[in-house]
Amino acid sequence: TPIGYAWLMMLLHFLALARWLESGSVRWLLVTALATAGMQLFHGVVGMSVVPVTTGAVLLTAALALRFDALPRPSRLLAFGAATLAGFLACVPYTQAISKGWSAKESGLEHHFLHFTALMPWTLLTACGVALAFAIPGVRRALAERRALGIWLAVWLAGMLAFALVVHLPESNEHKFVWPILAVIALLGGVTFGPAMDAIRGRIGAVGLAIAF
């Protein structure tokens, strides 16, 4: 589906950052721009949520990098942010073109986006709470081992959580924000999931683990 493909582009966007920080090859900035364009072209909800959160995370992490050696050089992060914005801005004419035939109400361009209710925190808790229990030790490990990408993902996750809590979509379908949040939680928590399962199996046995899982 369009939104599924846009989410795939989001994961490619993260991969491009990892490779850019690792190798410094400019081709990964091109991949960053193309992945961002893919998010916006295939589903605007993905593009217009990931891009502002990524921009905020880049600026905040670049500022923190001035004080903490564990983080990448600010210039690397700012280059990634610039490539992200370039990919997004290249799609602005397309976004304007496809919205010209709609009324402002149908396009959502005059929608009041900032809105907070108890429904979204409950949705995030029930959808992501178990996975988050594994991600928190992953964040601690990233901080202890000074893993730049893990720290950046934690900052990005905090930004997307804040975004999801206050942004209201025209069709009240802001539950779409759950998937990118869960994806990043999985990236951060995957490193601790296997050892945690082994520890639980050691205490309650394989059958008990299967039932609990």
Coordinates of N, CA and C in Angstrom, one line a residue:
T1 N 0.8 -1.2 0.0 CA 0.0 0.0 0.0 C 0.9 1.2 0.0
P2 N 0.3 2.4 -0.4 CA 1.2 3.6 -0.4 C 1.8 3.9 1.0
I3 N 1.0 3.8 2.1 CA 1.6 4.1 3.4 C 2.6 3.1 3.8
G4 N 2.4 1.8 3.4 CA 3.4 0.8 3.7 C 4.7 1.1 3.0
Y5 N 4.6 1.5 1.7 CA 5.8 1.8 1.0 C 6.5 3.0 1.6
A6 N 5.7 4.0 2.0 CA 6.3 5.2 2.6 C 7.0 4.9 3.9
W7 N 6.5 4.0 4.7 CA 7.2 3.5 5.9 C 8.5 2.8 5.5
L8 N 8.5 2.0 4.5 CA 9.7 1.4 4.0 C 10.8 2.4 3.7
M9 N 10.3 3.6 3.0 CA 11.2 4.6 2.7 C 11.8 5.3 4.0
M10 N 10.9 5.3 5.1 CA 11.4 5.8 6.4 C 12.5 5.0 6.9
L11 N 12.4 3.7 6.8 CA 13.5 2.8 7.3 C 14.7 3.0 6.5
L12 N 14.6 3.2 5.2 CA 15.7 3.5 4.3 C 16.4 4.8 4.7
H13 N 15.6 5.7 5.1 CA 16.1 7.0 5.6 C 17.0 6.8 6.8
F14 N 16.5 6.0 7.7 CA 17.4 5.7 8.9 C 18.6 5.0 8.5
L15 N 18.5 4.0 7.6 CA 19.7 3.3 7.1 C 20.7 4.2 6.5
A16 N 20.2 5.2 5.7 CA 21.1 6.2 5.0 C 21.9 7.0 6.1
L17 N 21.2 7.3 7.2 CA 21.9 8.1 8.2 C 23.0 7.2 8.8
A18 N 22.7 5.9 9.1 CA 23.7 5.0 9.7 C 24.9 4.9 8.8
R19 N 24.6 4.7 7.5 CA 25.8 4.6 6.6 C 26.5 5.9 6.4
W20 N 25.8 7.0 6.4 CA 26.5 8.3 6.3 C 27.4 8.6 7.5
L21 N 26.9 8.3 8.7 CA 27.8 8.4 9.9 C 28.9 7.5 9.9
E22 N 28.7 6.3 9.3 CA 29.8 5.3 9.4 C 30.8 5.5 8.3
S23 N 30.4 5.8 7.1 CA 31.4 5.9 6.0 C 31.7 7.3 5.5
G24 N 30.8 8.2 5.7 CA 31.0 9.6 5.2 C 30.8 9.7 3.7
S25 N 30.3 8.7 3.1 CA 30.2 8.7 1.6 C 29.0 9.6 1.2
V26 N 29.2 10.5 0.3 CA 28.1 11.5 0.0 C 27.0 10.8 -0.7
R27 N 27.2 9.6 -1.3 CA 26.1 8.9 -1.9 C 24.9 8.6 -0.9
W28 N 25.3 8.5 0.3 CA 24.2 8.2 1.3 C 23.4 9.4 1.6
L29 N 23.9 10.6 1.3 CA 23.1 11.8 1.4 C 22.1 11.9 0.2
L30 N 22.5 11.4 -0.9 CA 21.6 11.2 -2.0 C 20.5 10.3 -1.7
V31 N 20.9 9.1 -1.1 CA 19.8 8.2 -0.7 C 18.9 8.8 0.3
T32 N 19.4 9.6 1.2 CA 18.6 10.3 2.2 C 17.5 11.2 1.5
A33 N 18.0 12.0 0.5 CA 17.1 12.8 -0.2 C 16.0 12.0 -1.0
L34 N 16.4 11.0 -1.6 CA 15.5 10.1 -2.4 C 14.5 9.4 -1.5
A35 N 15.0 8.9 -0.3 CA 14.1 8.3 0.6 C 13.0 9.3 1.2
T36 N 13.5 10.5 1.4 CA 12.6 11.5 1.9 C 11.5 11.8 0.9
A37 N 12.0 12.0 -0.4 CA 11.0 12.2 -1.5 C 10.0 11.1 -1.6
G38 N 10.5 9.8 -1.4 CA 9.6 8.7 -1.5 C 8.6 8.7 -0.4
M39 N 8.9 9.1 0.8 CA 7.9 9.3 1.9 C 6.9 10.3 1.5
Q40 N 7.3 11.4 0.9 CA 6.3 12.4 0.6 C 5.5 12.1 -0.6
L41 N 6.1 11.5 -1.6 CA 5.4 11.2 -2.9 C 4.3 10.1 -2.7
F42 N 4.6 9.1 -1.8 CA 3.7 7.9 -1.7 C 2.7 8.1 -0.6
H43 N 3.0 8.9 0.4 CA 2.0 9.1 1.5 C 2.4 10.4 2.3
G44 N 1.7 11.5 2.1 CA 2.1 12.7 2.7 C 2.1 12.7 4.2
V45 N 1.2 11.8 4.8 CA 1.2 11.7 6.3 C 2.6 11.3 6.8
V46 N 3.2 10.4 6.1 CA 4.5 9.9 6.5 C 5.6 11.0 6.3
G47 N 5.6 11.6 5.1 CA 6.5 12.6 4.9 C 6.4 13.8 5.8
M48 N 5.2 14.3 6.0 CA 5.0 15.5 6.8 C 5.0 15.2 8.3
S49 N 5.2 14.0 8.7 CA 5.5 13.7 10.1 C 6.9 13.4 10.4
V50 N 7.5 12.6 9.5 CA 8.9 12.2 9.7 C 9.9 13.4 9.5
V51 N 9.6 14.2 8.5 CA 10.5 15.3 8.1 C 10.6 16.3 9.3
P52 N 9.5 16.8 9.8 CA 9.7 17.8 11.0 C 10.3 17.1 12.2
V53 N 10.0 15.9 12.5 CA 10.6 15.2 13.6 C 12.1 15.0 13.4
T54 N 12.4 14.6 12.2 CA 13.9 14.4 11.9 C 14.6 15.7 12.0
T55 N 14.0 16.8 11.4 CA 14.7 18.1 11.5 C 14.9 18.5 12.9
G56 N 13.9 18.4 13.8 CA 14.1 18.7 15.2 C 15.1 17.9 15.9
A57 N 15.1 16.6 15.6 CA 16.1 15.7 16.2 C 17.5 16.0 15.7
V58 N 17.7 16.4 14.5 CA 19.0 16.8 13.9 C 19.5 18.0 14.7
L59 N 18.7 19.0 14.8 CA 19.1 20.3 15.4 C 19.4 20.1 16.9
L60 N 18.6 19.3 17.6 CA 18.8 19.1 19.0 C 20.1 18.2 19.2
T61 N 20.2 17.2 18.4 CA 21.4 16.3 18.6 C 22.7 17.0 18.2
A62 N 22.6 17.9 17.1 CA 23.8 18.7 16.7 C 24.2 19.6 17.9
A63 N 23.2 20.2 18.5 CA 23.5 21.1 19.7 C 24.1 20.3 20.8
L64 N 23.6 19.1 21.1 CA 24.1 18.3 22.2 C 25.6 17.8 21.8
A65 N 25.8 17.6 20.5 CA 27.1 17.1 20.1 C 28.2 18.1 20.4
L66 N 27.9 19.4 20.6 CA 28.9 20.4 20.9 C 29.5 20.2 22.3
R67 N 28.7 19.4 23.1 CA 29.1 19.2 24.5 C 29.5 17.7 24.8
F68 N 29.0 16.8 24.0 CA 29.2 15.4 24.2 C 29.9 14.7 23.0
D69 N 31.1 14.2 23.3 CA 32.0 13.6 22.3 C 31.4 12.3 21.7
A70 N 30.4 11.7 22.4 CA 29.9 10.4 21.9 C 29.0 10.6 20.7
L71 N 28.5 11.8 20.5 CA 27.6 12.1 19.3 C 28.4 12.4 18.1
P72 N 27.8 12.3 16.9 CA 28.5 12.6 15.7 C 28.8 14.1 15.6
R73 N 29.8 14.5 14.7 CA 30.1 15.9 14.5 C 28.8 16.6 14.1
P74 N 28.6 17.8 14.6 CA 27.4 18.6 14.1 C 27.3 18.7 12.6
S75 N 28.4 18.9 12.0 CA 28.4 19.0 10.5 C 27.8 17.8 9.8
R76 N 28.1 16.6 10.3 CA 27.6 15.4 9.7 C 26.0 15.4 9.9
L77 N 25.6 15.7 11.1 CA 24.1 15.7 11.3 C 23.4 16.8 10.5
L78 N 24.0 18.0 10.4 CA 23.4 19.1 9.7 C 23.3 18.7 8.2
A79 N 24.3 18.0 7.7 CA 24.3 17.6 6.3 C 23.2 16.6 6.0
F80 N 23.0 15.7 6.9 CA 21.9 14.8 6.8 C 20.5 15.5 6.9
G81 N 20.4 16.5 7.8 CA 19.2 17.3 7.8 C 19.0 18.1 6.6
A82 N 20.0 18.6 6.0 CA 19.9 19.4 4.7 C 19.4 18.5 3.6
A83 N 20.0 17.3 3.5 CA 19.6 16.3 2.5 C 18.1 15.9 2.7
T84 N 17.7 15.8 3.9 CA 16.3 15.4 4.2 C 15.4 16.6 3.7
L85 N 15.7 17.8 4.0 CA 14.9 18.9 3.6 C 14.9 19.1 2.1
A86 N 16.0 18.8 1.5 CA 16.1 18.9 0.0 C 15.1 17.9 -0.6
G87 N 15.1 16.7 -0.1 CA 14.2 15.7 -0.7 C 12.7 16.1 -0.5
F88 N 12.4 16.7 0.6 CA 11.1 17.1 0.9 C 10.7 18.3 0.0
L89 N 11.5 19.3 -0.1 CA 11.2 20.5 -0.8 C 11.1 20.2 -2.3
A90 N 11.8 19.2 -2.8 CA 11.7 18.8 -4.2 C 10.3 18.3 -4.5
C91 N 9.5 17.9 -3.5 CA 8.2 17.3 -3.7 C 7.1 18.4 -3.5
V92 N 7.4 19.6 -3.0 CA 6.4 20.6 -2.7 C 5.6 20.9 -4.0
P93 N 6.2 21.1 -5.2 CA 5.3 21.3 -6.3 C 4.3 20.2 -6.6
Y94 N 4.7 19.0 -6.4 CA 3.8 17.8 -6.6 C 2.7 17.9 -5.5
T95 N 3.0 18.2 -4.3 CA 2.0 18.2 -3.2 C 1.0 19.3 -3.5
Q96 N 1.5 20.5 -4.0 CA 0.6 21.6 -4.3 C -0.3 21.2 -5.5
A97 N 0.3 20.5 -6.5 CA -0.5 20.2 -7.7 C -1.6 19.2 -7.4
I98 N -1.4 18.2 -6.6 CA -2.4 17.2 -6.3 C -3.5 17.8 -5.4
S99 N -3.2 18.9 -4.7 CA -4.2 19.4 -3.8 C -5.1 20.5 -4.4
K100 N -4.7 21.0 -5.6 CA -5.4 22.1 -6.2 C -6.9 21.8 -6.6
G101 N -7.2 20.5 -6.8 CA -8.5 20.2 -7.2 C -9.4 19.9 -6.0
W102 N -8.9 20.0 -4.8 CA -9.7 19.8 -3.6 C -10.1 21.1 -3.0
S103 N -11.2 21.1 -2.2 CA -11.5 22.2 -1.4 C -10.6 22.2 -0.2
A104 N -10.4 23.3 0.5 CA -9.5 23.4 1.7 C -9.9 22.3 2.7
K105 N -11.3 22.1 2.9 CA -11.7 21.1 3.8 C -11.3 19.7 3.4
E106 N -11.4 19.4 2.1 CA -11.1 18.0 1.7 C -9.6 17.8 1.7
S107 N -8.8 18.8 1.4 CA -7.3 18.6 1.4 C -6.7 18.6 2.8
G108 N -7.5 19.1 3.8 CA -7.0 19.2 5.1 C -6.0 20.4 5.4
L109 N -5.8 21.2 4.4 CA -4.9 22.3 4.5 C -5.3 23.4 5.5
E110 N -6.7 23.5 5.8 CA -7.1 24.4 6.7 C -7.6 23.7 8.0
H111 N -7.1 22.5 8.2 CA -7.4 21.7 9.4 C -6.6 22.2 10.6
H112 N -7.2 22.2 11.8 CA -6.5 22.6 13.0 C -5.8 21.4 13.5
F113 N -4.5 21.3 13.3 CA -3.7 20.1 13.5 C -3.4 19.9 15.0
L114 N -3.2 20.9 15.8 CA -2.8 20.7 17.2 C -4.0 20.5 18.1
H115 N -4.0 19.3 18.7 CA -5.1 18.9 19.5 C -4.7 17.7 20.4
F116 N -5.1 17.7 21.6 CA -4.7 16.7 22.6 C -5.9 16.1 23.2
T117 N -6.0 14.7 23.2 CA -7.0 14.0 24.0 C -6.3 12.8 24.6
A118 N -7.1 12.2 25.5 CA -6.5 11.0 26.2 C -6.5 9.8 25.4
L119 N -7.1 9.8 24.2 CA -7.2 8.6 23.3 C -5.8 8.2 22.8
M120 N -5.0 9.2 22.4 CA -3.7 8.9 21.8 C -2.7 8.3 22.8
P121 N -2.6 8.9 24.0 CA -1.7 8.3 25.0 C -2.1 6.8 25.3
W122 N -3.4 6.6 25.4 CA -3.9 5.2 25.6 C -3.5 4.3 24.4
T123 N -3.7 4.8 23.2 CA -3.4 4.0 22.0 C -1.9 3.7 22.0
L124 N -1.0 4.6 22.3 CA 0.4 4.4 22.3 C 0.8 3.4 23.4
L125 N 0.2 3.6 24.5 CA 0.5 2.7 25.7 C 0.2 1.2 25.4
T126 N -1.0 1.0 24.9 CA -1.5 -0.3 24.6 C -0.8 -0.9 23.4
A127 N -0.4 -0.1 22.4 CA 0.2 -0.7 21.2 C 1.7 -0.8 21.4
C128 N 2.4 0.0 22.2 CA 3.8 0.0 22.2 C 4.4 -0.2 23.6
G129 N 3.6 -0.4 24.6 CA 4.0 -0.4 26.0 C 5.0 -1.6 26.3
V130 N 4.6 -2.8 25.8 CA 5.4 -4.0 26.0 C 6.8 -3.8 25.3
A131 N 6.8 -3.4 24.1 CA 8.0 -3.2 23.3 C 8.9 -2.1 24.0
L132 N 8.2 -1.1 24.5 CA 9.0 0.0 25.2 C 9.8 -0.5 26.4
A133 N 9.2 -1.5 27.0 CA 9.9 -2.1 28.2 C 11.3 -2.7 27.8
F134 N 11.4 -3.1 26.5 CA 12.7 -3.6 26.0 C 13.6 -2.5 25.5
A135 N 12.9 -1.4 25.0 CA 13.7 -0.3 24.4 C 14.4 0.5 25.4
I136 N 13.8 0.7 26.6 CA 14.4 1.5 27.6 C 15.8 1.0 28.0
P137 N 16.0 -0.3 28.3 CA 17.4 -0.8 28.5 C 18.3 -0.6 27.3
G138 N 17.7 -0.7 26.1 CA 18.5 -0.4 24.9 C 19.0 1.0 24.8
V139 N 18.2 2.0 25.2 CA 18.6 3.3 25.3 C 19.7 3.5 26.3
R140 N 19.6 2.9 27.5 CA 20.6 2.9 28.5 C 21.9 2.3 28.0
R141 N 21.8 1.3 27.2 CA 23.0 0.6 26.7 C 23.7 1.6 25.7
A142 N 22.9 2.2 24.8 CA 23.4 3.1 23.8 C 24.1 4.3 24.5
L143 N 23.6 4.8 25.6 CA 24.2 5.9 26.3 C 25.5 5.4 27.0
A144 N 25.5 4.2 27.6 CA 26.6 3.6 28.3 C 27.8 3.4 27.3
E145 N 27.4 2.8 26.2 CA 28.4 2.4 25.2 C 28.7 3.6 24.2
R146 N 28.1 4.7 24.4 CA 28.3 5.9 23.6 C 28.1 5.6 22.1
R147 N 27.0 5.0 21.8 CA 26.6 4.6 20.5 C 25.8 5.8 19.9
A148 N 26.4 6.5 18.9 CA 25.8 7.7 18.4 C 24.5 7.5 17.7
L149 N 24.3 6.5 16.9 CA 23.1 6.2 16.2 C 22.0 5.9 17.2
G150 N 22.3 5.1 18.2 CA 21.3 4.7 19.2 C 20.8 6.0 20.0
I151 N 21.7 6.8 20.3 CA 21.3 8.1 21.0 C 20.5 8.9 20.1
W152 N 20.8 9.1 18.8 CA 20.0 9.8 17.9 C 18.6 9.3 17.8
L153 N 18.5 7.9 17.7 CA 17.2 7.3 17.6 C 16.4 7.6 18.8
A154 N 17.0 7.6 20.0 CA 16.2 7.9 21.2 C 15.7 9.3 21.2
V155 N 16.5 10.3 20.7 CA 16.0 11.6 20.5 C 14.9 11.7 19.5
W156 N 15.1 11.0 18.4 CA 14.0 11.0 17.4 C 12.7 10.4 17.9
L157 N 12.8 9.3 18.7 CA 11.7 8.7 19.3 C 10.9 9.6 20.2
A158 N 11.7 10.4 21.0 CA 11.0 11.3 21.9 C 10.3 12.4 21.1
G159 N 10.9 12.8 20.0 CA 10.2 13.8 19.2 C 8.9 13.3 18.5
M160 N 9.0 12.0 18.0 CA 7.8 11.5 17.4 C 6.7 11.2 18.4
L161 N 7.1 10.8 19.6 CA 6.1 10.6 20.6 C 5.4 11.9 20.9
A162 N 6.1 13.0 21.1 CA 5.5 14.3 21.3 C 4.6 14.7 20.1
F163 N 5.1 14.5 18.9 CA 4.4 14.8 17.7 C 3.0 14.1 17.7
A164 N 3.1 12.8 18.0 CA 1.9 11.9 17.9 C 0.8 12.4 19.0
L165 N 1.3 12.9 20.1 CA 0.4 13.2 21.2 C -0.4 14.5 20.9
V166 N 0.2 15.4 20.1 CA -0.5 16.7 19.9 C -1.0 17.0 18.5
V167 N -0.6 16.1 17.5 CA -1.0 16.4 16.1 C -2.3 15.5 15.8
H168 N -3.3 16.2 15.4 CA -4.6 15.6 15.1 C -4.8 15.6 13.5
L169 N -5.0 14.5 12.9 CA -5.2 14.4 11.5 C -6.7 14.7 11.1
P170 N -7.0 15.1 9.9 CA -8.3 15.5 9.5 C -9.4 14.4 9.6
E171 N -9.0 13.1 9.5 CA -9.9 12.0 9.6 C -9.8 11.3 10.9
S172 N -9.2 11.9 11.9 CA -9.0 11.4 13.2 C -8.2 10.0 13.2
N173 N -7.3 9.9 12.2 CA -6.6 8.7 12.1 C -5.1 8.8 12.4
E174 N -4.9 9.6 13.5 CA -3.5 9.8 14.0 C -2.9 8.5 14.5
H175 N -3.7 7.5 14.6 CA -3.1 6.2 15.0 C -2.1 5.7 14.0
K176 N -2.1 6.3 12.8 CA -1.0 6.0 11.8 C 0.4 6.3 12.4
F177 N 0.5 7.2 13.4 CA 1.8 7.5 13.9 C 2.3 6.4 14.8
V178 N 1.5 5.4 15.1 CA 2.0 4.3 16.0 C 3.1 3.5 15.3
W179 N 2.9 3.2 14.0 CA 3.9 2.4 13.3 C 5.3 2.9 13.4
P180 N 5.6 4.2 13.0 CA 7.0 4.6 13.1 C 7.5 4.6 14.5
I181 N 6.7 4.9 15.5 CA 7.1 4.9 16.9 C 7.5 3.4 17.2
L182 N 6.7 2.5 16.9 CA 7.0 1.1 17.2 C 8.2 0.6 16.5
A183 N 8.4 1.1 15.2 CA 9.6 0.7 14.5 C 10.9 1.1 15.1
V184 N 10.9 2.3 15.6 CA 12.1 2.8 16.3 C 12.3 2.1 17.7
I185 N 11.2 1.9 18.4 CA 11.3 1.2 19.6 C 11.9 -0.2 19.4
A186 N 11.5 -0.9 18.3 CA 12.0 -2.2 17.9 C 13.5 -2.1 17.6
L187 N 13.9 -1.0 16.9 CA 15.4 -0.9 16.7 C 16.2 -0.7 17.9
L188 N 15.6 0.1 18.9 CA 16.3 0.3 20.2 C 16.2 -0.9 21.1
G189 N 15.1 -1.6 21.1 CA 14.9 -2.7 22.0 C 15.4 -4.1 21.5
G190 N 15.6 -4.2 20.2 CA 16.0 -5.5 19.7 C 17.3 -6.0 20.3
V191 N 18.2 -5.2 20.7 CA 19.5 -5.6 21.3 C 19.3 -6.3 22.6
T192 N 18.2 -5.9 23.3 CA 18.0 -6.5 24.7 C 16.9 -7.5 24.7
F193 N 16.2 -7.7 23.6 CA 15.1 -8.7 23.6 C 15.5 -10.1 23.7
G194 N 16.5 -10.5 22.9 CA 17.0 -11.9 23.0 C 17.5 -12.3 24.4
P195 N 18.4 -11.5 25.0 CA 18.9 -11.8 26.4 C 17.8 -11.8 27.4
A196 N 16.8 -10.9 27.2 CA 15.7 -10.9 28.2 C 14.8 -12.2 28.1
M197 N 14.6 -12.6 26.8 CA 13.9 -13.9 26.7 C 14.6 -15.1 27.2
D198 N 15.9 -15.1 27.1 CA 16.8 -16.2 27.6 C 16.7 -16.2 29.1
A199 N 16.7 -15.0 29.7 CA 16.6 -14.9 31.2 C 15.3 -15.4 31.7
I200 N 14.2 -15.0 31.0 CA 12.9 -15.4 31.4 C 12.7 -16.9 31.3
R201 N 13.2 -17.5 30.2 CA 13.1 -18.9 30.0 C 13.9 -19.7 31.0
G202 N 15.0 -19.1 31.5 CA 15.8 -19.7 32.6 C 15.0 -19.8 33.9
R203 N 14.1 -18.9 34.1 CA 13.4 -18.8 35.3 C 12.1 -19.7 35.3
I204 N 11.4 -19.6 34.1 CA 10.0 -20.3 34.1 C 10.0 -21.4 33.1
G205 N 11.1 -21.7 32.4 CA 11.1 -22.8 31.4 C 10.5 -22.4 30.1
A206 N 10.8 -23.2 29.1 CA 10.4 -22.9 27.7 C 8.9 -22.9 27.5
V207 N 8.2 -23.8 28.2 CA 6.7 -23.8 28.1 C 6.1 -22.6 28.7
G208 N 6.6 -22.2 29.9 CA 6.2 -21.0 30.6 C 6.4 -19.8 29.8
L209 N 7.6 -19.7 29.1 CA 7.9 -18.6 28.2 C 6.9 -18.5 27.1
A210 N 6.6 -19.6 26.4 CA 5.7 -19.7 25.3 C 4.3 -19.2 25.7
I211 N 3.9 -19.6 26.9 CA 2.5 -19.1 27.4 C 2.5 -17.6 27.7
A212 N 3.6 -17.2 28.3 CA 3.7 -15.7 28.7 C 3.8 -14.9 27.4
F213 N 4.6 -15.4 26.4 CA 4.8 -14.6 25.2 C 3.5 -14.5 24.4

